[in-house]
Every structure is written in C-alpha cells, then in structure tokens.
C-alpha cells in the first residue's frame, strides 16, 4: 500500500531524493566513504556546500548582498540568534504574535537583557492573523513575522508593505510559494518541512546588517559563519547534502513558481471539498489560508479521532492536528504528490457518506 505522509515535520521528502541518498550512501562520489563520513574540510564537502548554496540562491533569486548559511540548532535556536545578531542598533524589536511558533520567538527575545520587545496582537474580529500597521514610525531593529503558521494553518502570503527591516520565520513555507528575498533583512527556516531531514537550518541574511560583536557563542554569530561558509565548527554535512539534492529536484521540477502552481492546485482541491462539506470545516478566512498546512475539524473530537484512525488504515498517515489545537492537519509540503491529496479527498468523501448525519 502506498503511504502518504502528511506529517508537519519532519515531513515528506521527494522519492527521487530518497532513492538518490540510498544510491550514494555507501560511497559518495566514488570516494569509498559515505557522505556521513567525509571530512567537512575536504573538497568533497566544500563542493557540496557551495553547490547547495548556489542552487538555493538560484531558486530564491538571492543576491550576493545576502549570506546563505546552513546551521544547526533548528528554527528554535534562531529565535535567540536573530535578536542577538540583528537587534544591535536601537535594541527595540516588534513581533507579530500569529500563533504557537511566534509566541516561542517572542519568549526567546524577551529573555535578552536590555531588549525592548513589542508585540502586535490579533485584535481584529474575523481574522486569524495580526494586522501589520502600515505606518510604523519609530525606530526598530526589525519587525518579525512568521510567514506560515504551521499549527494554525494561516499565512502571510506577502511581505507587509512597511518601511521597516523585516525578519521572518519561513520554516514551513520556504520554497513553497514565491517571496521576494529583497523584502527581508533575514529569513530563516528549519529544513525538516520543505527542504530535507531535520538538523540543518537555512539562514538568509543581509550582509550589510551584520556588525562585529561579541556573542555568547561564535556558532550563533552570522558574520563568523558567513566568513567560514557555515563551517566554523563541524557543520551538518549529511543534512546539507540531502538539502542539496532537494534543491536540485526542485530546480528540475521548474523551480518555486512551478511547485507553487502545484501547491495552489492541491490546496484549492482540499479547501473546495472542505467548504462544501457537511462534516468537515476549516475556519480560516480565505486570504489567510495556508496552502502548506490546511487544518480542519468535525464538530466532534471523537469523530476527528475516528477519521484519523481510519485514514491511517488506508495509508494516509500523520493527519492529527497539533496537540494544542486538535482536529486534523494536512501538511502539503512540496514533496507531497497530487495523488496523495486526491486520495485524502476520496477518504474524506467516503467518511462523510457514512457519517453525514454527524
Ligand atoms: C517547525 C517550526 C519551527 C521549529 O523548528 P525546530 O527546528 O523544531 O526548532 C519554528 N517555526 C516554524 C514556523 C515551524 O514550522
């Protein structure tokens, strides 16, 4: 039975990438060593890193005025690294509180002594996302957003049009929809959603914003990591290798614009079903809906659990929503084939037929 993995992260990876890893694993480029064993100071690794970096630059149209880093510590370490590296001028930052991961970022920033952390809450009825004020006149080091809220299924599909430096957590929708890198001072993303295995985090940061300073740890210092091609200490060699394969896969697919079209189609099919369903519903306003992590529910927790269990029996796995929100969540990352989404919709339809009376 084909298994379709809807996990929020680590998420589905392209079959072609998995097969390539299997092929390469015993002897990377005929070196007689696995990629997991090669030295990070060897030309084998240096080439691999440069190629992965160049492919990501091509995919996202990243100019030389930005550093592209492949770091460890996950998205979570970036909650601390971002303010430490970027809040150096005014010691004042502003965060949009759009859900679980932005709350974590706010908590991390608030732990930094002497940093003024302001928060934009969502106080608009009928909206699931805080509205970013278009006129922000005071001096901030950056305004922080989570582009895609992985748990809540909401997205800022575009950078807000504000005259402020922007720093964004793009962990769950990097490479899934087009953003203009030049709109941001910093973008970070854990790999385990749209890029590859957990353990590597992409940081894209404007070089001109990095100033010399004494951080708690040199591995958190973007300037040092940039100078060392992300190899200040042992980098996540295997993860960067696997990410590089995904970048090649995406280039071959046609790039971000091509996968975006597929992602839009998949999400539209699912939302169309949900909007016409008598059993399942999604409550996110149209403009704020995530195409990457659509969430939905029935009106009964027991029914949700029944659906999740039944879908699992049919090879549709990891459909449970995050423990704090419940219901169902479908993570439609780039590697999710359209056949998986069609099968899910069939499963939902079948379930509705047998449970239509609620
Ligand atoms: C998954 C995720 C994170 C956390 O990443 P870790 O690598 O587990 O630290 C942060 N932000 C968003 C938006 C995420 O989806």
Coordinates of C-alpha atoms and ligand atoms in Angstrom, one line a residue:
X1 CA 0.0 0.0 0.0
X2 CA 1.3 3.4 -0.9
X3 CA 1.7 5.5 2.2
X4 CA 1.1 9.3 2.0
X5 CA 2.8 11.1 4.9
X6 CA 1.0 14.3 5.9
X7 CA 3.3 15.0 8.9
X8 CA 4.0 18.6 9.8
X9 CA 7.7 17.9 10.3
X10 CA 9.9 16.1 9.7
X11 CA 7.8 15.9 6.6
X12 CA 7.6 14.1 3.3
X13 CA 10.6 14.2 1.1
X14 CA 10.7 13.6 -2.7
X15 CA 11.0 9.9 -3.6
X16 CA 13.7 10.7 -6.1
X17 CA 15.8 12.3 -3.3
X18 CA 15.4 9.3 -1.0
X19 CA 16.4 7.0 -3.9
X20 CA 19.5 9.1 -4.7
X21 CA 20.5 9.1 -1.0
X22 CA 20.2 5.3 -1.0
X23 CA 22.4 5.1 -4.1
X24 CA 25.0 7.5 -2.8
X25 CA 25.1 6.3 0.8
X26 CA 27.9 3.6 0.7
X27 CA 30.3 5.6 -1.4
X28 CA 29.9 9.3 -2.0
X29 CA 31.2 10.2 -5.5
X30 CA 33.3 7.1 -5.6
X31 CA 35.3 8.2 -2.6
X32 CA 34.9 4.8 -0.8
X33 CA 33.3 6.8 2.1
X34 CA 29.7 7.6 2.9
X35 CA 28.8 11.3 2.8
X36 CA 28.3 10.8 6.6
X37 CA 32.0 10.0 7.0
X38 CA 33.7 12.6 4.8
X39 CA 35.6 15.5 6.4
X40 CA 34.0 18.9 6.4
X41 CA 37.4 20.3 5.5
X42 CA 37.6 18.1 2.3
X43 CA 37.0 19.4 -1.2
X44 CA 34.2 16.8 -1.4
X45 CA 32.3 18.7 1.3
X46 CA 33.3 22.2 0.2
X47 CA 32.0 21.5 -3.3
X48 CA 28.8 20.0 -1.9
X49 CA 28.2 23.0 0.3
X50 CA 28.9 25.6 -2.5
X51 CA 26.7 23.8 -4.9
X52 CA 23.8 23.5 -2.4
X53 CA 24.2 27.2 -1.6
X54 CA 24.3 28.2 -5.3
X55 CA 21.2 26.1 -6.1
X56 CA 19.3 27.8 -3.2
X57 CA 20.5 31.2 -4.4
X58 CA 19.2 30.3 -7.9
X59 CA 15.8 29.0 -6.6
X60 CA 15.1 32.1 -4.5
X61 CA 17.0 34.7 -6.6
X62 CA 19.3 35.6 -3.7
X63 CA 21.9 38.2 -4.5
X64 CA 25.4 38.4 -3.2
X65 CA 24.4 41.1 -0.7
X66 CA 22.9 38.2 1.3
X67 CA 24.7 35.5 3.2
X68 CA 23.3 32.0 2.9
X69 CA 24.1 29.9 6.0
X70 CA 23.4 26.2 6.8
X71 CA 23.4 26.0 10.6
X72 CA 22.5 23.6 13.4
X73 CA 20.1 24.2 16.3
X74 CA 16.8 24.2 14.4
X75 CA 14.3 27.0 14.0
X76 CA 14.3 27.3 17.8
X77 CA 17.9 28.4 18.1
X78 CA 17.1 31.1 15.6
X79 CA 14.5 32.6 18.0
X80 CA 17.6 33.7 20.0
X81 CA 20.2 34.1 17.3
X82 CA 18.0 36.6 15.3
X83 CA 17.7 39.2 18.1
X84 CA 21.3 38.7 19.2
X85 CA 22.6 39.3 15.7
X86 CA 20.2 42.0 14.5
X87 CA 18.9 44.0 17.4
X88 CA 22.1 45.9 17.7
X89 CA 21.2 49.4 16.8
X90 CA 18.0 50.5 18.6
X91 CA 17.6 47.5 20.9
X92 CA 14.0 47.6 20.0
X93 CA 12.1 45.0 18.0
X94 CA 8.4 44.2 17.2
X95 CA 6.8 40.8 16.8
X96 CA 3.5 39.8 15.2
X97 CA 2.0 37.2 17.5
X98 CA 0.4 34.9 15.0
X99 CA 0.5 31.7 16.9
X100 CA 2.5 29.0 18.6
X101 CA 5.9 29.5 16.9
X102 CA 5.8 33.3 17.0
X103 CA 5.0 33.1 20.8
X104 CA 8.1 31.0 21.2
X105 CA 10.1 33.6 19.3
X106 CA 8.7 36.3 21.5
X107 CA 9.5 34.5 24.7
X108 CA 13.1 33.9 23.5
X109 CA 13.6 37.6 22.6
X110 CA 12.2 38.7 25.9
X111 CA 14.9 36.8 27.7
X112 CA 17.5 39.0 26.2
X113 CA 18.5 41.7 28.7
X114 CA 18.1 45.3 27.6
X115 CA 15.9 44.4 24.5
X116 CA 12.6 46.2 24.2
X117 CA 10.2 43.6 22.7
X118 CA 6.9 44.9 21.4
X119 CA 4.1 42.6 20.3
X120 CA 1.4 43.1 17.8
X121 CA -1.6 41.0 18.9
X122 CA -4.5 39.9 16.7
X123 CA -7.4 42.1 17.9
X124 CA -9.4 42.0 14.7
X125 CA -12.7 40.1 14.8
X126 CA -12.9 37.6 11.9
X127 CA -9.2 37.5 11.3
X128 CA -6.7 34.8 12.4
X129 CA -3.6 37.0 11.9
X130 CA -2.5 40.2 13.5
X131 CA -2.7 43.1 11.0
X132 CA 0.6 44.8 10.5
X133 CA 0.2 48.6 10.8
X134 CA 1.4 50.2 7.5
X135 CA 2.8 53.2 9.3
X136 CA 5.4 52.4 11.9
X137 CA 7.3 55.5 12.6
X138 CA 9.6 54.7 15.5
X139 CA 12.9 53.1 15.1
X140 CA 13.1 49.4 15.3
X141 CA 15.9 46.9 14.6
X142 CA 13.3 44.7 12.9
X143 CA 9.7 43.7 12.6
X144 CA 9.3 39.9 13.0
X145 CA 6.7 37.7 11.3
X146 CA 6.1 34.0 10.9
X147 CA 5.2 33.7 7.2
X148 CA 3.4 30.4 7.6
X149 CA 1.9 29.3 10.9
X150 CA 2.4 25.6 10.7
X151 CA 0.0 24.7 13.6
X152 CA -2.8 27.2 12.9
X153 CA -2.8 26.9 9.1
X154 CA -2.5 30.6 8.4
X155 CA -0.1 32.5 6.2
X156 CA 1.1 36.0 5.4
X157 CA 1.3 35.3 1.6
X158 CA 3.2 38.6 1.0
X159 CA 5.7 40.7 2.9
X160 CA 3.8 43.6 4.5
X161 CA 4.4 46.9 2.8
X162 CA 6.1 48.7 5.6
X163 CA 9.2 50.8 5.7
X164 CA 10.8 48.6 8.3
X165 CA 13.5 45.9 8.3
X166 CA 11.8 42.6 8.3
X167 CA 13.0 39.3 9.9
X168 CA 10.9 36.2 9.2
X169 CA 10.5 32.6 10.3
X170 CA 9.8 30.9 6.9
X171 CA 10.3 27.4 8.3
X172 CA 7.2 25.8 6.9
X173 CA 6.7 27.6 3.6
X174 CA 10.2 28.4 2.3
X175 CA 10.4 27.4 -1.4
X176 CA 6.7 26.5 -1.4
X177 CA 5.4 29.9 -2.5
X178 CA 7.3 32.8 -4.0
X179 CA 8.5 35.6 -1.7
X180 CA 10.9 38.4 -2.7
X181 CA 14.1 37.9 -0.7
X182 CA 14.9 41.6 -1.1
X183 CA 11.8 42.4 1.1
X184 CA 13.6 40.9 4.1
X185 CA 16.7 41.5 6.2
X186 CA 16.6 38.0 7.4
X187 CA 14.8 34.7 6.6
X188 CA 15.3 31.5 8.5
X189 CA 13.9 28.0 8.0
X190 CA 14.4 24.7 9.6
X191 CA 15.0 22.1 6.9
X192 CA 12.5 19.4 8.0
X193 CA 9.5 20.9 6.3
X194 CA 10.3 21.7 2.7
X195 CA 14.0 21.0 2.4
X196 CA 15.2 17.8 3.9
X197 CA 15.9 15.9 7.1
X198 CA 15.8 17.7 10.5
X199 CA 19.2 19.1 11.7
X200 CA 20.0 21.9 9.3
X201 CA 18.6 25.4 9.4
X202 CA 18.8 27.8 6.5
X203 CA 19.6 31.4 7.4
X204 CA 19.5 34.1 4.6
X205 CA 20.7 37.4 6.0
X206 CA 21.6 40.8 4.5
X207 CA 25.4 41.0 4.9
X208 CA 25.2 44.8 5.5
X209 CA 23.3 44.2 8.7
X210 CA 25.9 42.2 10.4
X211 CA 28.1 44.1 12.7
X212 CA 31.1 42.9 14.7
X213 CA 30.1 42.0 18.2
X214 CA 30.8 39.5 21.0
X215 CA 28.0 37.0 21.0
X216 CA 27.7 34.3 23.7
X217 CA 28.8 31.7 21.2
X218 CA 30.6 32.1 17.9
X219 CA 28.4 29.4 16.3
X220 CA 25.5 31.9 16.7
X221 CA 27.4 34.7 15.0
X222 CA 26.2 35.0 11.4
X223 CA 29.2 37.1 10.5
X224 CA 31.6 34.4 11.6
X225 CA 29.6 31.6 10.0
X226 CA 29.4 33.6 6.7
X227 CA 33.2 34.1 6.7
X228 CA 33.6 30.3 7.3
X229 CA 31.0 29.1 4.8
X230 CA 28.9 27.8 7.7
X231 CA 31.8 25.6 8.9
X232 CA 33.0 27.4 12.0
X233 CA 32.6 24.1 13.7
X234 CA 31.5 20.7 12.2
X235 CA 28.5 21.5 10.0
X236 CA 25.6 19.2 9.4
X237 CA 27.2 17.5 6.5
X238 CA 24.6 14.9 5.7
X239 CA 21.8 17.3 6.1
X240 CA 23.3 19.9 3.7
X241 CA 24.0 17.1 1.3
X242 CA 20.3 16.0 1.4
X243 CA 19.1 19.5 1.2
X244 CA 21.3 20.0 -1.9
X245 CA 19.5 17.0 -3.5
X246 CA 16.1 18.6 -2.8
X247 CA 17.3 21.9 -4.3
X248 CA 18.3 20.0 -7.5
X249 CA 15.0 18.2 -7.5
X250 CA 13.1 21.5 -7.2
X251 CA 15.1 23.1 -10.0
X252 CA 14.4 20.1 -12.2
X253 CA 10.7 20.5 -11.3
X254 CA 10.8 24.0 -12.7
X255 CA 11.6 26.0 -9.5
X256 CA 9.5 27.8 -6.9
X257 CA 6.9 29.1 -9.4
X258 CA 6.2 25.7 -10.8
X259 CA 5.9 24.0 -7.4
X260 CA 3.8 26.9 -6.2
X261 CA 1.3 26.2 -9.0
X262 CA 1.1 22.6 -7.9
X263 CA 0.8 23.6 -4.2
X264 CA -2.0 26.1 -5.1
X265 CA -3.9 23.4 -7.0
X266 CA -3.6 20.8 -4.3
X267 CA -4.7 23.3 -1.6
X268 CA -7.6 24.5 -3.8
X269 CA -8.9 20.9 -4.2
X270 CA -8.8 20.3 -0.5
X271 CA -10.4 23.7 0.5
X272 CA -13.0 23.3 -2.1
X273 CA -14.0 20.0 -0.6
X274 CA -14.0 21.4 2.9
X275 CA -16.0 24.4 2.0
X276 CA -18.8 22.2 0.6
X277 CA -18.6 19.5 3.3
X278 CA -21.3 19.0 5.9
X279 CA -19.0 17.2 8.2
X280 CA -15.6 18.8 7.9
X281 CA -14.8 22.5 8.1
X282 CA -11.9 25.0 8.0
X283 CA -12.4 28.3 9.8
X284 CA -9.6 30.4 8.4
X285 CA -10.6 33.5 6.3
X286 CA -9.8 32.9 2.6
X287 CA -6.9 35.4 2.3
X288 CA -5.2 34.0 5.3
X289 CA -5.4 30.3 4.5
X290 CA -2.2 28.3 4.3
X291 CA -1.6 26.3 1.2
X292 CA 1.1 24.4 3.1
X293 CA -0.7 23.3 6.3
X294 CA -4.5 23.3 5.8
X295 CA -6.3 22.5 9.1
X296 CA -9.8 21.2 9.5
X297 CA -12.2 19.7 12.1
X298 CA -15.5 18.0 12.5
X299 CA -17.7 19.2 15.3
X300 CA -16.7 16.2 17.5
X301 CA -13.4 15.3 18.9
X302 CA -14.4 11.6 18.8
X303 CA -15.3 11.9 15.1
X304 CA -11.9 13.6 14.4
X305 CA -10.1 10.7 16.1
X306 CA -12.2 8.1 14.2
X307 CA -11.3 9.8 10.9
X308 CA -7.6 10.0 11.7
X309 CA -7.5 6.3 12.6
X310 CA -9.5 5.2 9.5
X311 CA -7.3 7.3 7.2
X312 CA -4.2 5.7 8.7
X313 CA -5.5 2.3 7.9
X314 CA -5.7 3.3 4.3
X315 CA -2.1 4.7 4.2
X316 CA -2.9 8.4 4.9
X317 CA -0.7 8.9 7.9
X318 CA 0.1 11.7 10.4
X319 CA -3.2 13.6 9.9
X320 CA -3.7 14.5 13.5
X321 CA -3.6 18.2 14.3
X322 CA -1.1 19.6 16.8
X323 CA -1.9 18.7 20.4
X324 CA -2.8 22.3 21.3
X325 CA -5.4 22.7 18.5
X326 CA -6.7 19.2 17.9
X327 CA -8.6 18.3 14.7
X328 CA -6.8 17.4 11.6
X329 CA -3.9 18.9 9.7
X330 CA -2.6 18.1 6.2
X331 CA 0.9 19.2 5.5
X332 CA 1.1 19.7 1.8
X333 CA 4.8 20.3 1.5
X334 CA 6.5 20.4 -1.9
X335 CA 7.2 16.7 -2.0
X336 CA 3.5 15.7 -1.4
X337 CA 2.3 14.2 -4.7
X338 CA -1.1 15.3 -6.0
X339 CA -2.2 11.7 -5.9
X340 CA -1.9 11.9 -2.1
X341 CA -4.2 14.8 -1.9
X342 CA -6.7 13.2 -4.2
X343 CA -6.7 10.0 -2.1
X344 CA -7.2 12.1 1.0
X345 CA -10.2 13.8 -0.5
X346 CA -11.6 10.5 -1.5
X347 CA -11.2 9.3 2.1
X348 CA -12.9 12.4 3.4
X349 CA -15.8 11.9 1.0
X350 CA -16.2 8.3 2.0
X351 CA -16.2 9.3 5.6
X352 CA -18.8 11.9 5.0
X353 CA -21.0 9.4 3.3
X354 CA -21.0 7.1 6.3
X355 CA -21.1 9.9 8.9
X356 CA -23.2 12.6 7.1
X357 CA -25.8 12.7 9.9
X358 CA -23.0 13.6 12.3
Ligands
LIG1 C1 8.8 23.6 12.8 C2 8.9 25.1 13.1 C3 9.8 25.7 14.0 C4 10.6 24.9 14.9 O1 11.7 24.3 14.3 P1 12.7 23.4 15.1 O2 13.6 23.0 14.0 O3 11.9 22.2 15.6 O4 13.3 24.2 16.2 C5 9.8 27.0 14.1 N1 8.9 27.8 13.3 C6 8.0 27.3 12.5 C7 7.1 28.2 11.7 C8 8.0 25.9 12.3 O5 7.1 25.4 11.5

